[in-house]
Amino acid sequence: MELLDEVAARASAARVVVVLEAVRRGEVAGSATHAWVRQHAPSLRQSGAAAVARIVVDVAAGDTPTQRRDPDPDSPLGVVWSAVRTGEVEAHTGCAVLRETTRLAPLLQPNAIPTATAGLVALAAEHGPAVMRRLRPRLLAEHGRDDALQDLHTCLATAARLSMPHIESADLTEYQLWMTPEQAATLEAAIGPLSAPAPNDETGEPDLRPAGQRRVEALTAVCATATTLHTGTHDTDRGPDTTLHLTIPLTDLT
């Protein structure tokens, strides 16, 4: 399997290089590159043809009528092209990295853009392009322009929201929650330790609750604690240690 995977990766890289050669020789150009790739690489008709054509057209755009010019190796395109033509990442992954660097470039220090792009390539090569977004807050914190991270959080704050409760089947209540990175970190810091599995200390029985159940119970515990803390008027008068909630049918209460 490892040998076959290496062959496939090298063949994928060679395929992109051949498409670039076809563009540079004048076999095809511009928007017609996609159709040319689909014609000569039938396996890419399922997916991937558009990404191959896109990255090749971008690389070829740097050529002059008399000279082939590969992209600057320190530019985002140069970093990504180096990874694609060596088989480190597929063309569609390279395009995803370029889209992410396009979003980040206005927020980063100019001299940090090659480093950020290389980090995104390494992360995407190891875990796939969907994971790249997790690196965005760290990149902005370490390499962002002055106040870039704070400006992003301020912008995101207007989109963060908690939906009204919606009663689903089996009387479960559904919420939808969107949070800024700072808000999400605060939430995880509060419920993370409380949502860890809690085996029975006396019997040794493992905690069989699913992760989702543990997390919602941890969130409920945090909210209950906050409610108790706010029943008093100051720190030395925080209300009763235990609160009892009774649910009584209206007929019985009457």
mmCIF file of N, CA and C in Angstrom, residues 42-139:
data_model
loop_
_atom_site.group_PDB
_atom_site.id
_atom_site.type_symbol
_atom_site.label_atom_id
_atom_site.label_comp_id
_atom_site.label_asym_id
_atom_site.label_seq_id
_atom_site.Cartn_x
_atom_site.Cartn_y
_atom_site.Cartn_z
ATOM 1 N N PRO A 42 -9.202 11.352 -17.883
ATOM 2 C CA PRO A 42 -10.597 11.003 -17.586
ATOM 3 C C PRO A 42 -10.880 10.774 -16.105
ATOM 4 N N SER A 43 -9.885 10.304 -15.341
ATOM 5 C CA SER A 43 -10.139 10.049 -13.920
ATOM 6 C C SER A 43 -10.427 11.332 -13.163
ATOM 7 N N LEU A 44 -9.963 12.468 -13.686
ATOM 8 C CA LEU A 44 -10.201 13.743 -13.013
ATOM 9 C C LEU A 44 -11.587 14.310 -13.311
ATOM 10 N N ARG A 45 -12.343 13.651 -14.186
ATOM 11 C CA ARG A 45 -13.704 14.122 -14.433
ATOM 12 C C ARG A 45 -14.570 13.966 -13.190
ATOM 13 N N GLN A 46 -14.248 12.985 -12.339
ATOM 14 C CA GLN A 46 -15.019 12.782 -11.108
ATOM 15 C C GLN A 46 -14.809 13.954 -10.155
ATOM 16 N N SER A 47 -13.574 14.380 -10.008
ATOM 17 C CA SER A 47 -13.228 15.575 -9.224
ATOM 18 C C SER A 47 -11.745 15.840 -9.411
ATOM 19 N N GLY A 48 -11.364 17.092 -9.333
ATOM 20 C CA GLY A 48 -9.951 17.437 -9.402
ATOM 21 C C GLY A 48 -9.526 18.167 -10.649
ATOM 22 N N ALA A 49 -10.286 18.053 -11.749
ATOM 23 C CA ALA A 49 -9.872 18.693 -12.999
ATOM 24 C C ALA A 49 -9.819 20.208 -12.853
ATOM 25 N N ALA A 50 -10.817 20.778 -12.200
ATOM 26 C CA ALA A 50 -10.857 22.234 -12.051
ATOM 27 C C ALA A 50 -9.676 22.741 -11.236
ATOM 28 N N ALA A 51 -9.295 22.019 -10.177
ATOM 29 C CA ALA A 51 -8.177 22.452 -9.342
ATOM 30 C C ALA A 51 -6.863 22.382 -10.109
ATOM 31 N N VAL A 52 -6.664 21.317 -10.874
ATOM 32 C CA VAL A 52 -5.437 21.198 -11.674
ATOM 33 C C VAL A 52 -5.345 22.344 -12.664
ATOM 34 N N ALA A 53 -6.448 22.606 -13.364
ATOM 35 C CA ALA A 53 -6.450 23.686 -14.350
ATOM 36 C C ALA A 53 -6.205 25.031 -13.681
ATOM 37 N N ARG A 54 -6.814 25.242 -12.531
ATOM 38 C CA ARG A 54 -6.698 26.531 -11.854
ATOM 39 C C ARG A 54 -5.257 26.836 -11.456
ATOM 40 N N ILE A 55 -4.601 25.887 -10.812
ATOM 41 C CA ILE A 55 -3.257 26.164 -10.309
ATOM 42 C C ILE A 55 -2.266 26.270 -11.457
ATOM 43 N N VAL A 56 -2.479 25.500 -12.538
ATOM 44 C CA VAL A 56 -1.595 25.587 -13.694
ATOM 45 C C VAL A 56 -1.737 26.946 -14.383
ATOM 46 N N VAL A 57 -2.957 27.409 -14.555
ATOM 47 C CA VAL A 57 -3.175 28.715 -15.186
ATOM 48 C C VAL A 57 -2.533 29.817 -14.354
ATOM 49 N N ASP A 58 -2.627 29.733 -13.026
ATOM 50 C CA ASP A 58 -2.015 30.748 -12.167
ATOM 51 C C ASP A 58 -0.494 30.742 -12.304
ATOM 52 N N VAL A 59 0.098 29.546 -12.367
ATOM 53 C CA VAL A 59 1.556 29.457 -12.502
ATOM 54 C C VAL A 59 1.996 29.986 -13.867
ATOM 55 N N ALA A 60 1.285 29.601 -14.908
ATOM 56 C CA ALA A 60 1.653 30.020 -16.255
ATOM 57 C C ALA A 60 1.456 31.517 -16.471
ATOM 58 N N ALA A 61 0.646 32.153 -15.638
ATOM 59 C CA ALA A 61 0.400 33.588 -15.804
ATOM 60 C C ALA A 61 1.657 34.415 -15.601
ATOM 61 N N GLY A 62 2.661 33.860 -14.927
ATOM 62 C CA GLY A 62 3.907 34.583 -14.714
ATOM 63 C C GLY A 62 4.869 34.520 -15.873
ATOM 64 N N ASP A 63 4.573 33.702 -16.896
ATOM 65 C CA ASP A 63 5.454 33.588 -18.055
ATOM 66 C C ASP A 63 5.411 34.849 -18.909
ATOM 67 N N THR A 64 6.478 35.065 -19.634
ATOM 68 C CA THR A 64 6.526 36.128 -20.627
ATOM 69 C C THR A 64 6.588 35.488 -22.013
ATOM 70 N N PRO A 65 6.373 36.236 -23.071
ATOM 71 C CA PRO A 65 6.433 35.640 -24.417
ATOM 72 C C PRO A 65 7.763 34.979 -24.737
ATOM 73 N N THR A 66 8.811 35.348 -24.043
ATOM 74 C CA THR A 66 10.130 34.793 -24.365
ATOM 75 C C THR A 66 10.745 33.966 -23.245
ATOM 76 N N GLN A 67 10.054 33.893 -22.091
ATOM 77 C CA GLN A 67 10.678 33.220 -20.948
ATOM 78 C C GLN A 67 9.639 32.558 -20.058
ATOM 79 N N ARG A 68 9.959 31.336 -19.648
ATOM 80 C CA ARG A 68 9.123 30.661 -18.650
ATOM 81 C C ARG A 68 9.587 31.096 -17.270
ATOM 82 N N ARG A 69 8.639 31.563 -16.461
ATOM 83 C CA ARG A 69 9.003 32.084 -15.154
ATOM 84 C C ARG A 69 8.140 31.421 -14.088
ATOM 85 N N ASP A 70 8.765 30.571 -13.282
ATOM 86 C CA ASP A 70 8.048 29.977 -12.152
ATOM 87 C C ASP A 70 7.778 31.064 -11.116
ATOM 88 N N PRO A 71 6.736 30.888 -10.307
ATOM 89 C CA PRO A 71 6.420 31.918 -9.306
ATOM 90 C C PRO A 71 7.524 32.076 -8.276
ATOM 91 N N ASP A 72 7.577 33.252 -7.689
ATOM 92 C CA ASP A 72 8.549 33.545 -6.633
ATOM 93 C C ASP A 72 8.419 32.490 -5.532
ATOM 94 N N PRO A 73 9.516 31.800 -5.195
ATOM 95 C CA PRO A 73 9.408 30.722 -4.197
ATOM 96 C C PRO A 73 8.957 31.192 -2.824
ATOM 97 N N ASP A 74 9.068 32.498 -2.535
ATOM 98 C CA ASP A 74 8.626 33.033 -1.246
ATOM 99 C C ASP A 74 7.188 33.544 -1.282
ATOM 100 N N SER A 75 6.565 33.519 -2.444
ATOM 101 C CA SER A 75 5.167 33.940 -2.547
ATOM 102 C C SER A 75 4.256 32.767 -2.189
ATOM 103 N N PRO A 76 3.008 33.042 -1.805
ATOM 104 C CA PRO A 76 2.082 31.928 -1.522
ATOM 105 C C PRO A 76 1.960 30.953 -2.687
ATOM 106 N N LEU A 77 1.848 31.477 -3.916
ATOM 107 C CA LEU A 77 1.745 30.590 -5.079
ATOM 108 C C LEU A 77 3.016 29.765 -5.241
ATOM 109 N N GLY A 78 4.187 30.384 -5.014
ATOM 110 C CA GLY A 78 5.434 29.642 -5.135
ATOM 111 C C GLY A 78 5.552 28.527 -4.113
ATOM 112 N N VAL A 79 5.161 28.799 -2.871
ATOM 113 C CA VAL A 79 5.214 27.771 -1.823
ATOM 114 C C VAL A 79 4.264 26.623 -2.158
ATOM 115 N N VAL A 80 3.062 26.965 -2.581
ATOM 116 C CA VAL A 80 2.069 25.932 -2.898
ATOM 117 C C VAL A 80 2.485 25.144 -4.140
ATOM 118 N N TRP A 81 2.982 25.847 -5.169
ATOM 119 C CA TRP A 81 3.374 25.155 -6.394
ATOM 120 C C TRP A 81 4.502 24.160 -6.123
ATOM 121 N N SER A 82 5.450 24.533 -5.276
ATOM 122 C CA SER A 82 6.532 23.613 -4.915
ATOM 123 C C SER A 82 5.976 22.346 -4.269
ATOM 124 N N ALA A 83 4.973 22.492 -3.414
ATOM 125 C CA ALA A 83 4.386 21.323 -2.744
ATOM 126 C C ALA A 83 3.574 20.470 -3.708
ATOM 127 N N VAL A 84 2.898 21.107 -4.664
ATOM 128 C CA VAL A 84 2.065 20.352 -5.613
ATOM 129 C C VAL A 84 2.926 19.583 -6.596
ATOM 130 N N ARG A 85 3.954 20.209 -7.146
ATOM 131 C CA ARG A 85 4.736 19.535 -8.186
ATOM 132 C C ARG A 85 5.656 18.453 -7.615
ATOM 133 N N THR A 86 5.860 18.445 -6.289
ATOM 134 C CA THR A 86 6.628 17.358 -5.672
ATOM 135 C C THR A 86 5.732 16.266 -5.102
ATOM 136 N N GLY A 87 4.414 16.468 -5.184
ATOM 137 C CA GLY A 87 3.490 15.451 -4.694
ATOM 138 C C GLY A 87 3.200 15.534 -3.215
ATOM 139 N N GLU A 88 3.655 16.589 -2.552
ATOM 140 C CA GLU A 88 3.372 16.722 -1.114
ATOM 141 C C GLU A 88 1.887 16.919 -0.867
ATOM 142 N N VAL A 89 1.238 17.703 -1.712
ATOM 143 C CA VAL A 89 -0.209 17.904 -1.615
ATOM 144 C C VAL A 89 -0.814 17.791 -3.006
ATOM 145 N N GLU A 90 -2.107 17.478 -3.064
ATOM 146 C CA GLU A 90 -2.829 17.432 -4.323
ATOM 147 C C GLU A 90 -3.174 18.852 -4.770
ATOM 148 N N ALA A 91 -3.537 18.971 -6.043
ATOM 149 C CA ALA A 91 -3.844 20.297 -6.588
ATOM 150 C C ALA A 91 -5.019 20.934 -5.869
ATOM 151 N N HIS A 92 -6.061 20.143 -5.541
ATOM 152 C CA HIS A 92 -7.223 20.738 -4.872
ATOM 153 C C HIS A 92 -6.865 21.231 -3.475
ATOM 154 N N THR A 93 -5.937 20.546 -2.814
ATOM 155 C CA THR A 93 -5.471 21.013 -1.507
ATOM 156 C C THR A 93 -4.658 22.290 -1.661
ATOM 157 N N GLY A 94 -3.831 22.346 -2.695
ATOM 158 C CA GLY A 94 -3.071 23.560 -2.955
ATOM 159 C C GLY A 94 -3.963 24.757 -3.207
ATOM 160 N N CYS A 95 -5.054 24.553 -3.958
ATOM 161 C CA CYS A 95 -5.996 25.651 -4.207
ATOM 162 C C CYS A 95 -6.659 26.105 -2.912
ATOM 163 N N ALA A 96 -6.957 25.157 -2.024
ATOM 164 C CA ALA A 96 -7.562 25.514 -0.738
ATOM 165 C C ALA A 96 -6.591 26.351 0.104
ATOM 166 N N VAL A 97 -5.304 25.996 0.071
ATOM 167 C CA VAL A 97 -4.301 26.778 0.802
ATOM 168 C C VAL A 97 -4.209 28.189 0.236
ATOM 169 N N LEU A 98 -4.257 28.314 -1.073
ATOM 170 C CA LEU A 98 -4.185 29.640 -1.695
ATOM 171 C C LEU A 98 -5.390 30.495 -1.318
ATOM 172 N N ARG A 99 -6.570 29.874 -1.253
ATOM 173 C CA ARG A 99 -7.755 30.634 -0.839
ATOM 174 C C ARG A 99 -7.603 31.131 0.593
ATOM 175 N N GLU A 100 -7.057 30.286 1.453
ATOM 176 C CA GLU A 100 -6.885 30.681 2.852
ATOM 177 C C GLU A 100 -5.846 31.783 2.988
ATOM 178 N N THR A 101 -4.746 31.690 2.243
ATOM 179 C CA THR A 101 -3.724 32.737 2.327
ATOM 180 C C THR A 101 -4.244 34.060 1.758
ATOM 181 N N THR A 102 -5.132 33.980 0.769
ATOM 182 C CA THR A 102 -5.730 35.206 0.231
ATOM 183 C C THR A 102 -6.538 35.918 1.305
ATOM 184 N N ARG A 103 -7.258 35.148 2.124
ATOM 185 C CA ARG A 103 -8.024 35.748 3.214
ATOM 186 C C ARG A 103 -7.108 36.315 4.295
ATOM 187 N N LEU A 104 -5.997 35.623 4.559
ATOM 188 C CA LEU A 104 -5.130 36.010 5.664
ATOM 189 C C LEU A 104 -4.147 37.119 5.301
ATOM 190 N N ALA A 105 -3.746 37.208 4.046
ATOM 191 C CA ALA A 105 -2.674 38.120 3.655
ATOM 192 C C ALA A 105 -2.891 39.558 4.124
ATOM 193 N N PRO A 106 -4.104 40.139 3.994
ATOM 194 C CA PRO A 106 -4.272 41.519 4.453
ATOM 195 C C PRO A 106 -4.121 41.686 5.965
ATOM 196 N N LEU A 107 -4.196 40.586 6.711
ATOM 197 C CA LEU A 107 -4.142 40.665 8.166
ATOM 198 C C LEU A 107 -2.766 40.330 8.733
ATOM 199 N N LEU A 108 -1.855 39.803 7.887
ATOM 200 C CA LEU A 108 -0.552 39.356 8.355
ATOM 201 C C LEU A 108 0.538 40.373 8.045
ATOM 202 N N GLN A 109 1.617 40.310 8.836
ATOM 203 C CA GLN A 109 2.818 41.060 8.500
ATOM 204 C C GLN A 109 3.360 40.546 7.170
ATOM 205 N N PRO A 110 3.768 41.407 6.251
ATOM 206 C CA PRO A 110 4.203 40.941 4.926
ATOM 207 C C PRO A 110 5.301 39.887 4.959
ATOM 208 N N ASN A 111 6.264 40.040 5.874
ATOM 209 C CA ASN A 111 7.367 39.079 5.912
ATOM 210 C C ASN A 111 6.961 37.743 6.519
ATOM 211 N N ALA A 112 5.758 37.646 7.073
ATOM 212 C CA ALA A 112 5.302 36.398 7.676
ATOM 213 C C ALA A 112 4.462 35.557 6.722
ATOM 214 N N ILE A 113 4.114 36.100 5.567
ATOM 215 C CA ILE A 113 3.220 35.386 4.650
ATOM 216 C C ILE A 113 3.831 34.064 4.164
ATOM 217 N N PRO A 114 5.132 34.020 3.762
ATOM 218 C CA PRO A 114 5.704 32.710 3.371
ATOM 219 C C PRO A 114 5.667 31.682 4.494
ATOM 220 N N THR A 115 5.975 32.121 5.713
ATOM 221 C CA THR A 115 5.950 31.207 6.859
ATOM 222 C C THR A 115 4.537 30.684 7.108
ATOM 223 N N ALA A 116 3.567 31.577 7.040
ATOM 224 C CA ALA A 116 2.179 31.172 7.245
ATOM 225 C C ALA A 116 1.727 30.199 6.168
ATOM 226 N N THR A 117 2.098 30.468 4.922
ATOM 227 C CA THR A 117 1.708 29.577 3.828
ATOM 228 C C THR A 117 2.328 28.196 3.998
ATOM 229 N N ALA A 118 3.603 28.162 4.362
ATOM 230 C CA ALA A 118 4.273 26.878 4.585
ATOM 231 C C ALA A 118 3.612 26.101 5.727
ATOM 232 N N GLY A 119 3.210 26.820 6.774
ATOM 233 C CA GLY A 119 2.519 26.160 7.878
ATOM 234 C C GLY A 119 1.178 25.586 7.454
ATOM 235 N N LEU A 120 0.454 26.318 6.621
ATOM 236 C CA LEU A 120 -0.833 25.834 6.128
ATOM 237 C C LEU A 120 -0.644 24.618 5.229
ATOM 238 N N VAL A 121 0.385 24.635 4.387
ATOM 239 C CA VAL A 121 0.666 23.483 3.518
ATOM 240 C C VAL A 121 0.969 22.248 4.361
ATOM 241 N N ALA A 122 1.814 22.406 5.372
ATOM 242 C CA ALA A 122 2.169 21.267 6.223
ATOM 243 C C ALA A 122 0.947 20.725 6.956
ATOM 244 N N LEU A 123 0.109 21.623 7.443
ATOM 245 C CA LEU A 123 -1.087 21.195 8.165
ATOM 246 C C LEU A 123 -2.063 20.487 7.226
ATOM 247 N N ALA A 124 -2.256 21.043 6.027
ATOM 248 C CA ALA A 124 -3.172 20.442 5.067
ATOM 249 C C ALA A 124 -2.652 19.099 4.578
ATOM 250 N N ALA A 125 -1.336 18.979 4.405
ATOM 251 C CA ALA A 125 -0.758 17.719 3.953
ATOM 252 C C ALA A 125 -0.954 16.616 4.986
ATOM 253 N N GLU A 126 -0.954 16.996 6.250
ATOM 254 C CA GLU A 126 -1.073 16.002 7.325
ATOM 255 C C GLU A 126 -2.515 15.666 7.656
ATOM 256 N N HIS A 127 -3.396 16.678 7.619
ATOM 257 C CA HIS A 127 -4.757 16.470 8.120
ATOM 258 C C HIS A 127 -5.856 16.841 7.131
ATOM 259 N N GLY A 128 -5.504 17.378 5.970
ATOM 260 C CA GLY A 128 -6.528 17.773 5.011
ATOM 261 C C GLY A 128 -6.829 19.256 5.098
ATOM 262 N N PRO A 129 -7.394 19.825 4.025
ATOM 263 C CA PRO A 129 -7.606 21.274 3.987
ATOM 264 C C PRO A 129 -8.625 21.792 4.998
ATOM 265 N N ALA A 130 -9.566 20.947 5.444
ATOM 266 C CA ALA A 130 -10.600 21.433 6.356
ATOM 267 C C ALA A 130 -10.030 21.881 7.701
ATOM 268 N N VAL A 131 -8.843 21.383 8.063
ATOM 269 C CA VAL A 131 -8.267 21.681 9.374
ATOM 270 C C VAL A 131 -7.530 23.022 9.374
ATOM 271 N N MET A 132 -7.268 23.585 8.190
ATOM 272 C CA MET A 132 -6.452 24.804 8.124
ATOM 273 C C MET A 132 -7.049 25.953 8.916
ATOM 274 N N ARG A 133 -8.371 26.051 8.951
ATOM 275 C CA ARG A 133 -8.999 27.185 9.627
ATOM 276 C C ARG A 133 -8.659 27.231 11.112
ATOM 277 N N ARG A 134 -8.334 26.067 11.690
ATOM 278 C CA ARG A 134 -7.996 26.050 13.112
ATOM 279 C C ARG A 134 -6.693 26.795 13.389
ATOM 280 N N LEU A 135 -5.860 26.936 12.361
ATOM 281 C CA LEU A 135 -4.584 27.603 12.558
ATOM 282 C C LEU A 135 -4.702 29.117 12.438
ATOM 283 N N ARG A 136 -5.829 29.624 11.934
ATOM 284 C CA ARG A 136 -5.980 31.050 11.661
ATOM 285 C C ARG A 136 -5.790 31.916 12.908
ATOM 286 N N PRO A 137 -6.439 31.630 14.056
ATOM 287 C CA PRO A 137 -6.224 32.496 15.233
ATOM 288 C C PRO A 137 -4.777 32.537 15.683
ATOM 289 N N ARG A 138 -4.084 31.393 15.619
ATOM 290 C CA ARG A 138 -2.681 31.370 16.043
ATOM 291 C C ARG A 138 -1.810 32.194 15.093
ATOM 292 N N LEU A 139 -2.053 32.064 13.786
ATOM 293 C CA LEU A 139 -1.272 32.837 12.821
ATOM 294 C C LEU A 139 -1.470 34.336 13.030
#
